[in-house]
XYZ file of C-alpha atoms in Angstrom:
681
model
C -2.292 -5.070 -13.857
C -5.356 -3.727 -12.466
C -9.152 -3.663 -12.021
C -10.664 -3.940 -15.278
C -13.450 -1.536 -16.385
C -16.340 -3.804 -15.461
C -18.828 -2.470 -13.427
C -17.991 -2.367 -9.843
C -20.003 -4.188 -7.293
C -22.785 -2.775 -4.987
C -23.298 -3.044 -1.362
C -26.546 -4.255 0.377
C -28.316 -0.838 -0.159
C -27.791 -0.783 -3.871
C -25.295 2.022 -3.866
C -22.573 1.875 -6.203
C -18.846 2.022 -4.914
C -15.159 1.954 -6.369
C -13.397 -1.333 -4.858
C -10.213 0.245 -3.473
C -8.760 -2.539 -1.047
C -9.067 -6.208 -0.768
C -9.488 -8.281 2.401
C -8.715 -11.918 2.346
C -9.851 -14.050 5.309
C -8.700 -17.591 5.628
C -10.744 -20.141 3.631
C -11.789 -22.040 7.018
C -13.009 -18.836 8.711
C -16.248 -19.192 10.587
C -19.159 -17.626 8.903
C -20.250 -15.785 12.468
C -16.701 -14.172 12.587
C -17.089 -13.059 8.966
C -20.607 -11.517 9.657
C -19.199 -9.953 12.781
C -16.398 -8.567 10.939
C -18.462 -7.151 7.871
C -20.972 -5.759 10.252
C -18.368 -3.801 12.138
C -16.809 -2.412 8.977
C -20.146 -1.147 7.829
C -21.421 0.197 11.374
C -21.604 4.027 11.314
C -18.777 5.668 13.085
C -20.548 6.667 16.101
C -21.478 3.079 16.687
C -17.603 2.211 16.746
C -17.748 1.004 13.121
C -15.526 2.130 10.132
C -18.663 3.227 7.974
C -17.190 1.699 4.797
C -18.461 -0.074 2.071
C -17.758 -3.939 1.628
C -18.897 -6.743 -0.624
C -17.901 -10.317 -1.314
C -15.928 -11.082 -4.379
C -17.915 -13.195 -6.800
C -16.569 -16.592 -7.925
C -14.263 -16.702 -10.807
C -14.663 -17.805 -14.331
C -13.700 -21.488 -13.725
C -15.948 -22.635 -11.089
C -14.443 -26.155 -10.893
C -11.146 -25.020 -9.393
C -10.924 -24.463 -5.782
C -11.029 -20.701 -4.788
C -10.943 -18.986 -1.499
C -14.562 -17.771 -1.214
C -13.681 -15.315 1.667
C -12.255 -12.516 -0.512
C -13.951 -8.942 0.098
C -13.600 -5.732 -1.776
C -13.796 -2.652 0.383
C -14.486 1.078 -0.544
C -16.092 4.264 0.818
C -18.257 7.064 0.005
C -16.446 10.427 -0.831
C -17.856 12.023 2.177
C -16.479 9.197 4.610
C -13.097 9.603 2.554
C -12.874 13.356 3.040
C -13.681 12.792 6.840
C -11.035 10.237 7.056
C -8.691 12.529 5.377
C -9.187 15.048 8.436
C -8.645 12.109 10.706
C -5.372 11.024 9.303
C -3.996 14.429 9.314
C -3.615 14.623 5.409
C -1.843 17.702 4.040
C -3.221 19.285 0.748
C -2.449 22.314 -1.122
C -4.238 25.304 -0.022
C -5.531 28.240 -2.418
C -2.527 30.427 -1.500
C -0.101 27.798 -2.428
C 0.998 26.409 1.292
C 0.481 23.109 2.389
C -1.921 22.785 5.220
C -3.890 19.979 7.090
C -7.274 19.157 5.399
C -10.276 19.836 7.267
C -13.877 19.305 5.881
C -14.823 22.786 7.255
C -12.648 24.583 5.020
C -12.467 22.005 2.100
C -13.551 24.922 -0.360
C -10.493 26.754 0.429
C -8.001 24.125 -0.810
C -6.837 23.962 -4.412
C -8.290 21.432 -6.871
C -11.280 20.858 -4.660
C -14.266 21.128 -6.993
C -17.957 19.963 -6.510
C -18.020 16.909 -4.438
C -14.373 16.370 -4.534
C -14.062 13.230 -6.442
C -10.636 14.228 -8.083
C -9.429 15.987 -4.763
C -7.953 12.686 -3.316
C -5.677 10.377 -5.197
C -6.313 6.710 -5.159
C -3.325 6.015 -3.006
C -4.525 8.572 -0.647
C -7.938 7.043 -0.428
C -6.536 3.396 -0.124
C -4.293 4.690 2.772
C -7.314 6.309 4.452
C -9.351 3.048 4.288
C -6.389 1.264 5.574
C -6.267 3.608 8.553
C -9.972 3.196 9.187
C -9.605 -0.544 9.247
C -6.479 -0.534 11.575
C -8.386 1.768 14.079
C -11.479 -0.575 14.158
C -11.559 -1.469 17.771
C -13.358 -4.298 19.643
C -16.382 -2.899 22.125
C -17.301 -5.506 24.573
C -16.496 -8.763 22.722
C -14.578 -11.296 24.834
C -13.537 -13.310 21.757
C -13.959 -13.237 17.931
C -17.440 -15.019 17.160
C -16.835 -18.541 15.971
C -13.490 -18.559 17.286
C -13.336 -18.803 21.212
C -9.542 -19.125 21.238
C -8.853 -15.588 19.633
C -9.472 -13.412 22.699
C -10.516 -9.784 22.483
C -10.920 -6.900 25.076
C -12.253 -3.362 24.799
C -10.163 -1.107 22.798
C -8.103 -3.806 20.803
C -7.549 -3.452 17.275
C -9.773 -6.000 15.502
C -7.643 -6.098 12.100
C -4.435 -6.362 13.939
C -5.574 -9.272 16.161
C -7.176 -11.190 13.160
C -3.900 -10.660 11.304
C -1.645 -12.062 14.365
C -3.973 -15.178 14.618
C -3.898 -16.136 10.861
C -7.761 -15.315 10.051
C -6.921 -12.321 8.016
C -4.638 -13.501 5.388
C -3.745 -10.221 3.862
C -4.978 -6.687 3.214
C -3.651 -4.904 -0.198
C -4.885 -2.106 -2.331
C -5.795 -2.642 -5.894
C -4.162 -1.297 -8.929
C -5.821 1.273 -11.143
C -5.440 0.250 -14.643
C -5.420 3.511 -16.844
C -3.263 5.194 -14.181
C -0.862 2.740 -14.158
C -0.544 2.296 -17.841
C 0.204 5.890 -18.169
C 2.915 5.801 -15.099
C 4.489 2.683 -16.508
C 4.875 4.343 -19.994
C 6.354 7.485 -18.576
C 8.682 5.752 -15.952
C 10.252 2.419 -17.862
C 8.207 1.971 -20.925
C 10.893 3.736 -23.135
C 14.558 4.113 -22.749
C 15.323 7.947 -22.126
C 17.509 10.191 -20.479
C 15.479 12.047 -18.385
C 14.301 12.683 -14.695
C 11.909 9.975 -13.289
C 8.293 11.222 -12.914
C 8.463 11.736 -9.103
C 5.233 13.394 -8.838
C 3.443 10.687 -10.552
C 5.247 8.051 -8.618
C 4.074 9.898 -5.255
C 0.585 10.208 -6.570
C 0.286 6.405 -7.350
C 2.386 4.984 -4.637
C 2.794 7.538 -1.851
C 5.837 9.591 -0.340
C 7.934 6.679 0.851
C 8.265 5.113 -2.464
C 8.609 8.344 -4.188
C 11.573 9.470 -1.748
C 13.126 6.145 -2.480
C 13.363 6.550 -6.226
C 14.436 10.223 -5.687
C 17.345 9.162 -3.418
C 18.157 6.541 -6.122
C 18.210 9.397 -8.701
C 20.054 11.712 -6.556
C 22.763 9.179 -5.768
C 23.417 8.429 -9.023
C 23.676 11.948 -10.205
C 26.047 12.463 -7.088
C 28.213 9.625 -8.621
C 28.771 11.067 -11.916
C 31.681 13.654 -10.590
C 33.472 10.405 -9.225
C 32.967 8.638 -12.162
C 34.441 11.353 -14.683
C 37.279 11.744 -12.167
C 37.771 8.166 -11.871
C 38.135 7.193 -15.657
C 41.329 9.248 -16.279
C 42.632 8.164 -12.896
C 42.125 4.446 -14.103
C 43.363 4.813 -17.552
C 46.558 6.933 -17.136
C 49.251 5.432 -14.982
C 47.135 4.232 -12.208
C 49.131 0.754 -11.840
C 51.761 2.716 -9.465
C 49.010 3.684 -6.934
C 50.728 6.955 -6.479
C 48.052 9.202 -7.352
C 45.175 8.100 -5.274
C 45.834 10.819 -2.640
C 44.114 13.538 -4.633
C 41.417 11.063 -5.230
C 40.812 9.886 -1.707
C 40.801 13.733 -0.477
C 38.090 14.432 -3.013
C 36.194 11.294 -1.666
C 36.225 12.622 1.772
C 34.670 15.859 0.801
C 32.282 14.242 -1.605
C 30.526 11.753 0.833
C 29.747 14.715 3.087
C 28.660 17.171 0.879
C 25.971 14.993 -0.992
C 24.582 13.619 2.190
C 24.219 17.288 3.539
C 22.596 18.483 0.177
C 20.345 15.372 0.194
C 18.745 16.474 3.379
C 17.845 19.863 1.728
C 16.362 18.030 -1.244
C 14.529 15.721 0.782
C 13.047 18.415 3.046
C 12.061 20.461 -0.022
C 10.044 17.446 -1.615
C 8.506 16.523 1.795
C 7.272 20.259 1.855
C 5.900 20.074 -1.479
C 4.112 16.963 -0.763
C 2.790 17.994 2.633
C 4.690 15.437 4.788
C 7.352 17.726 6.241
C 5.143 19.371 8.783
C 2.601 16.390 9.199
C 2.495 15.173 12.774
C 3.260 11.432 13.126
C 0.258 9.353 14.298
C 0.190 7.627 17.361
C 1.423 4.163 17.029
C -0.517 1.149 17.548
C 0.840 -2.147 18.978
C 2.309 -4.489 16.315
C 0.152 -7.441 15.122
C 2.510 -9.795 16.613
C 2.983 -8.101 19.959
C 2.098 -10.111 22.893
C 2.250 -10.137 26.622
C 0.265 -9.782 29.823
C -3.145 -8.099 29.746
C -2.966 -4.518 31.417
C -3.758 -0.738 30.904
C -1.448 1.544 28.712
C -0.658 4.454 30.798
C -0.996 6.704 27.671
C -4.068 5.709 26.005
C -5.919 4.084 29.267
C -6.840 1.291 26.871
C -6.420 -2.419 27.842
C -3.786 -4.221 25.931
C -0.790 -6.415 26.246
C 2.167 -5.338 28.344
C 5.448 -6.881 28.133
C 8.656 -6.159 30.491
C 11.076 -4.046 29.036
C 13.686 -5.625 31.110
C 12.581 -8.843 29.969
C 13.044 -7.639 26.466
C 16.630 -6.402 27.122
C 17.397 -9.725 28.355
C 16.485 -11.274 25.202
C 18.712 -8.779 23.196
C 21.645 -9.003 25.274
C 21.634 -12.801 26.335
C 20.378 -14.118 22.844
C 20.224 -11.674 19.987
C 23.621 -10.243 20.645
C 25.712 -13.469 21.245
C 23.682 -14.606 18.126
C 25.038 -11.707 16.022
C 28.743 -12.033 17.227
C 28.563 -15.774 16.355
C 27.451 -14.867 12.853
C 30.153 -12.420 12.467
C 32.743 -15.056 13.555
C 31.406 -17.387 10.761
C 31.785 -14.677 8.381
C 35.345 -14.137 9.370
C 36.140 -18.007 9.071
C 34.672 -18.045 5.549
C 36.675 -15.056 4.846
C 39.925 -16.818 5.881
C 38.866 -19.843 3.683
C 38.733 -17.494 0.905
C 42.188 -16.244 1.342
C 43.570 -19.764 1.285
C 41.713 -20.372 -1.903
C 43.150 -17.118 -3.300
C 46.722 -17.955 -2.091
C 46.098 -21.798 -3.773
C 45.096 -19.955 -7.330
C 48.095 -17.490 -7.092
C 50.369 -20.439 -6.483
C 49.095 -22.331 -9.594
C 49.428 -19.182 -11.792
C 53.069 -18.695 -10.471
C 54.186 -22.246 -11.347
C 52.477 -22.390 -14.876
C 51.425 -18.822 -16.186
C 48.854 -19.139 -18.810
C 45.535 -17.789 -19.851
C 43.487 -20.361 -17.735
C 45.567 -19.954 -14.723
C 44.991 -15.992 -14.991
C 41.405 -16.843 -15.109
C 41.806 -18.931 -12.398
C 42.744 -16.118 -10.123
C 39.266 -14.408 -10.372
C 37.556 -17.619 -9.406
C 38.059 -17.404 -5.475
C 36.574 -13.843 -5.607
C 33.873 -14.990 -7.663
C 33.027 -17.776 -5.309
C 33.325 -15.632 -2.267
C 31.128 -12.806 -3.586
C 28.220 -15.421 -3.982
C 29.020 -16.929 -0.780
C 28.506 -13.465 0.762
C 25.196 -12.913 -0.969
C 23.881 -16.413 0.321
C 25.166 -15.451 3.879
C 23.398 -12.234 3.638
C 20.196 -13.853 2.729
C 20.369 -16.512 5.244
C 21.186 -14.049 8.129
C 18.403 -11.792 7.114
C 15.821 -14.390 7.789
C 17.673 -15.151 11.100
C 17.716 -11.656 11.889
C 13.892 -11.210 11.274
C 13.142 -14.391 13.501
C 15.197 -13.005 16.453
C 13.848 -9.727 15.999
C 10.104 -10.901 16.161
C 11.121 -13.044 19.229
C 12.311 -9.964 21.089
C 8.631 -8.741 21.193
C 8.889 -5.250 20.155
C 5.645 -3.393 20.831
C 5.850 -0.836 18.092
C 6.625 -1.325 14.401
C 9.165 1.574 14.337
C 11.284 -0.175 17.160
C 10.918 -3.371 15.296
C 12.347 -1.953 12.345
C 15.208 -0.122 14.094
C 16.484 -3.351 15.872
C 16.055 -5.241 12.486
C 18.134 -2.727 10.555
C 20.781 -2.661 13.008
C 21.293 -6.228 12.957
C 21.383 -6.544 9.266
C 23.365 -3.606 8.751
C 26.372 -4.618 11.017
C 26.363 -8.253 9.585
C 26.070 -7.138 6.153
C 28.896 -4.426 6.609
C 31.220 -6.878 8.224
C 30.293 -9.609 5.701
C 30.991 -7.529 2.468
C 33.734 -5.297 3.661
C 35.851 -7.349 6.281
C 37.852 -9.081 3.319
C 38.447 -5.567 1.817
C 39.867 -4.113 5.117
C 42.147 -7.131 5.768
C 43.498 -6.988 2.299
C 44.117 -2.987 2.483
C 45.421 -2.855 6.171
C 46.915 -6.130 6.964
C 48.213 -7.800 3.659
C 48.643 -4.074 2.100
C 48.223 -5.557 -1.132
C 46.638 -2.868 -3.421
C 46.550 -5.066 -6.610
C 44.638 -7.856 -4.653
C 42.203 -5.139 -3.144
C 41.413 -3.801 -6.558
C 40.756 -6.990 -7.858
C 38.508 -8.198 -4.945
C 36.621 -4.907 -5.049
C 35.843 -5.201 -8.696
C 34.653 -8.737 -8.321
C 32.602 -7.995 -5.479
C 31.023 -5.201 -7.169
C 30.185 -6.759 -10.447
C 29.067 -10.122 -9.045
C 26.755 -8.604 -6.394
C 25.065 -6.365 -9.136
C 24.503 -9.630 -11.286
C 23.048 -11.453 -8.576
C 20.848 -8.525 -7.255
C 19.446 -7.762 -10.674
C 18.513 -11.508 -11.016
C 16.926 -11.894 -7.755
C 15.182 -8.463 -7.399
C 13.744 -8.268 -10.959
C 14.206 -11.156 -13.463
C 13.423 -14.142 -11.130
C 10.066 -12.616 -9.669
C 9.254 -11.257 -13.386
C 9.360 -14.933 -14.795
C 7.402 -16.347 -11.668
C 4.844 -13.515 -12.188
C 4.550 -14.172 -15.995
C 3.728 -17.934 -15.359
C 1.015 -16.840 -12.973
C -0.513 -14.344 -15.527
C -0.302 -16.891 -18.338
C -2.003 -19.650 -16.257
C -4.893 -17.165 -15.474
C -5.364 -16.147 -19.025
C -5.459 -19.968 -19.908
C -8.249 -20.367 -17.278
C -10.316 -17.545 -18.489
C -10.072 -18.404 -22.015
C -11.577 -21.694 -21.466
C -14.992 -19.786 -20.998
C -14.500 -17.027 -23.280
C -12.201 -15.079 -25.610
C -10.881 -11.776 -24.338
C -10.283 -9.467 -27.382
C -8.232 -7.095 -25.309
C -6.546 -9.666 -23.148
C -7.787 -7.790 -19.891
C -8.998 -9.927 -17.215
C -12.638 -9.598 -15.482
C -12.606 -7.869 -11.995
C -12.897 -11.462 -10.085
C -9.983 -12.751 -12.076
C -7.729 -9.841 -11.577
C -8.315 -9.368 -7.848
C -7.394 -13.151 -7.457
C -4.375 -12.602 -9.718
C -3.159 -9.593 -7.539
C -3.757 -11.752 -4.592
C -1.618 -14.314 -5.616
C 1.370 -12.066 -6.463
C 4.213 -11.756 -4.116
C 3.966 -8.903 -1.305
C 6.259 -5.966 -1.686
C 8.077 -6.064 1.411
C 9.081 -2.090 1.464
C 12.238 -0.441 0.572
C 14.458 -2.161 3.169
C 16.320 -4.463 0.458
C 16.701 -1.488 -1.725
C 18.085 0.857 0.772
C 20.435 -1.861 1.917
C 21.691 -2.385 -1.420
C 22.300 1.351 -2.042
C 23.993 1.418 1.219
C 26.505 -1.394 0.486
C 27.198 0.295 -2.993
C 27.728 3.651 -1.060
C 30.263 1.749 1.000
C 31.966 0.481 -2.027
C 32.404 3.714 -3.547
C 33.304 5.788 -0.302
C 35.571 3.554 1.151
C 37.937 1.891 -1.416
C 37.054 3.646 -4.856
C 40.492 5.737 -4.402
C 42.040 2.135 -4.915
C 39.552 1.173 -7.821
C 38.395 4.373 -9.352
C 36.097 2.583 -11.949
C 33.761 1.674 -8.845
C 31.883 4.689 -9.252
C 31.544 3.986 -12.801
C 29.998 0.528 -12.090
C 27.634 1.834 -9.396
C 26.317 4.488 -11.862
C 25.534 1.693 -14.502
C 24.145 -0.464 -11.830
C 21.848 2.325 -10.651
C 20.711 3.150 -14.200
C 19.482 -0.215 -14.606
C 18.185 -0.482 -11.042
C 15.728 2.443 -11.826
C 14.278 0.444 -14.696
C 14.274 -2.856 -12.852
C 12.708 -1.498 -9.736
C 10.200 0.456 -11.752
C 9.238 -2.636 -13.471
C 8.816 -4.775 -10.555
C 6.700 -2.268 -8.735
C 4.269 -2.018 -11.763
C 4.265 -5.549 -12.987
C 5.586 -8.194 -10.443
C 4.402 -7.291 -6.888
C 1.167 -6.218 -5.341
C 0.417 -2.474 -5.040
C 1.925 -1.276 -1.516
C 0.078 1.007 0.750
C 1.000 4.789 0.716
C 3.399 5.518 3.183
C 3.388 9.187 4.056
C 7.155 9.627 4.753
C 9.008 13.044 5.414
C 12.609 11.401 4.685
C 14.463 8.399 4.311
C 14.369 7.420 8.038
C 17.001 5.595 9.713
C 18.708 5.040 6.674
C 19.890 8.848 6.723
C 21.867 7.808 9.774
C 23.282 4.723 8.432
C 24.688 6.459 5.430
C 26.098 9.258 7.771
C 27.891 6.668 9.809
C 29.242 5.004 6.527
C 30.595 8.542 5.656
C 32.288 8.625 8.997
C 33.973 5.387 8.543
C 35.070 6.515 4.969
C 36.929 9.323 6.610
C 39.061 7.026 8.792
C 39.383 4.520 5.725
C 40.602 7.125 3.153
C 42.977 8.864 5.703
C 44.777 5.370 6.513
C 44.879 4.757 2.672
C 46.500 8.057 2.238
C 48.854 7.313 5.076
C 49.853 4.084 3.464
C 50.497 5.821 0.032
C 54.310 5.885 -1.139
C 53.872 9.677 -1.761
C 53.087 10.323 1.970
C 55.555 7.717 3.332
C 58.301 9.544 1.288
C 58.069 12.355 3.782
C 58.565 10.146 6.801
C 61.407 7.863 5.671
C 62.796 7.230 9.093
C 59.883 7.295 11.459
C 56.527 5.207 11.061
C 55.031 6.303 14.442
C 55.322 10.030 13.340
C 53.399 9.058 10.073
C 50.621 7.215 12.174
C 50.297 10.473 14.560
C 50.124 12.653 11.634
C 47.588 10.247 9.762
C 45.398 10.338 13.181
C 45.546 14.042 13.543
C 44.485 14.889 10.014
C 41.684 12.225 10.355
C 40.393 14.027 13.545
C 40.655 17.486 11.914
C 38.675 16.102 8.804
C 36.230 14.671 11.101
C 35.828 17.970 12.893
C 35.522 19.662 9.524
C 32.804 17.205 8.478
C 30.659 17.816 11.546
C 31.206 21.435 11.272
C 30.162 21.372 7.500
C 26.996 19.402 8.479
C 26.093 22.130 11.221
C 26.737 24.942 8.698
C 24.497 23.681 6.013
C 20.824 23.668 7.199
C 18.595 20.441 6.842
C 15.697 22.599 5.824
C 16.110 25.488 3.285
C 15.313 29.099 4.712
C 12.274 29.839 2.677
C 10.834 26.531 3.922
C 11.533 27.074 7.244
C 9.915 30.620 7.146
C 6.916 29.219 5.477
C 6.400 26.550 8.154
C 6.784 29.195 10.977
C 4.342 31.329 9.155
C 1.736 28.403 9.309
C 2.463 27.762 12.945
C 1.873 31.341 13.755
C -1.288 31.373 11.981
C -2.639 28.481 13.597
C -1.814 30.077 16.961
C -3.542 33.150 16.115
C -6.750 31.245 14.730
C -6.574 29.154 18.035
C -6.418 32.340 20.337
C -9.471 33.747 18.436
C -11.463 30.793 18.999
C -10.484 30.910 22.787
C -11.565 34.503 23.097
C -14.771 33.958 21.299
C -15.440 31.083 23.750
C -14.858 33.341 26.642
C -16.945 35.857 25.336
C -20.088 33.538 25.003
C -19.810 32.049 28.132
C -21.803 34.688 29.685
C -24.520 34.306 27.526
C -24.769 30.350 28.030
C -27.374 28.791 30.299
C -26.178 27.505 33.509
C -26.905 23.866 32.225
C -24.543 24.326 29.280
C -21.825 25.851 31.369
C -20.157 22.642 32.354
C -19.727 21.643 28.678
C -18.226 25.124 27.993
C -16.022 24.780 30.667
C -14.930 21.402 29.298
C -14.408 22.813 25.787
C -12.269 25.599 27.129
C -10.194 23.335 29.178
C -9.398 21.350 26.013
C -8.506 24.179 23.970
C -6.300 25.608 26.779
C -4.298 22.356 26.752
C -3.999 22.328 23.164
C -2.775 25.850 22.985
C -0.279 24.930 25.734
C 0.965 22.169 24.223
C 1.635 24.048 20.966
C 3.438 26.891 22.781
C 5.691 24.197 24.583
C 6.211 22.455 21.078
C 7.192 25.797 19.527
C 9.553 26.838 22.346
C 11.417 23.354 22.206
């Protein structure tokens, strides 16, 4: 699904542009507000505008149906995109093969820059630049949005974020590019093959954030192969005695530590090659939903809402934390109901053993697995509401608090029953059965909810749109005109990012690292799930959801910390399972306390070994460290030369221009000082 090959619209001056981003305003938006917003988007940069091209989308084929007329296409000249690439600090490959921050002054020194640079920037990069320019569009002296006196403005306020928070701006999304998407779809999921994913193509089309997720999914799948290969013979040959899982648990401890440390190096190598490793993070603007009393930001000096940090902490500790604890209690209560059902099914089977009573033994676990998924979904909405109510100023802070809430509940909800079975009931047969049921049921439900259901809904939308178009004409190639294609993409579900995808991998990693020594086929099931996950995620990215904006990420963010925390818990869990094994208990026939002390001691030794191993394995490979240090040194040397040239020319500057030179010299000195402090740190 993409914009068709129909001619792109033109702006008021008649110049052609390629539509890249869609702005949809509410259908009841005042015309004065629309005219004001469009003029600000079109205004020159020196006048406080975004200097972009924007045109209203024409009516659809069927004029009788009600359509929102306030849909606008946004594009930009190539010169504006190049200057925007410099503004956002985009890194591109230099002629010497290194990755450097792009500057218009040195544009001819960058690899692949030819002529006017039409093919220098990818479409995803162009769309990211346009989004950045729209987000940084600020109010000047306006006190409110024209035609909407209730929507207050003040100098320096982000216009787009304000319109989003008030519901005037319904959505902003990038358009698909038909031919590129078709090629990516074919190489990604169009044919069943045993090969690596086209990560560079994914990064080129969707950005580094999406590419890193699919790279981690692929890496995690390959890392599970040794576990699966070892687990199959363990499962097939005399596993019922549970006397041989000590070796498997010990291997599990080393495995979960090594793969996470090696992933850091793999991630750093990719981020360096893609130019995001050394890219400085942009200054974060307040979230669209952030509110507070109007005041001055001490960092930017701009007028914006301020919210007391103490008040936010009170909301977190007095409302959010008790709510999370209450949800954990409800999860524990549901778990006890599950154990009662399990006991009832076991008693029925013991009284009259048969095939159907044997099947009945699995029913409580299946019901419990479904209930877990439903509870996780309901809690997710509640956690989003609470985190929004806490009124975090920055998007990163909002995401961190949301991730923490969701991870704590999901971990407890999914693994509490397994911990209870393993360490309270000490029933390894039931633990193995429950783990297998949870794994299989959750994978089936996730595949249905994440891929098949959205695909079915989107297919209905596509058929409806095609029927509407064919009322007026017959399309030989079954492609939609521009207006219909844009409106079809506007009706698609919005892709909410990689949060749910990483959460699913986090839980699967937990199943494998915590209890796979009891059920060695867990790694095999997760490998099979990940293989289907690659195809289903690729399919929904290309066919089901709107195209997301590029995310110039350098790593997987807070999820790296979450996986490492899970690996620490895995050390404790596997050591405890080893201590409970008959092989180890045989060495301590008379003293259970001595067994516990030895188990705790070995656990501490393994944790120390884990942290030493993480220290010895550098996160960034040595060649990349050298390259980054060399680029930093060259930047400092170039800045020193500029300062010296300025000092030499000060003597030749007339008196009237001396003040400006002093200001420029002061600015360069401040920059140089900050860079030196940064390197020292």
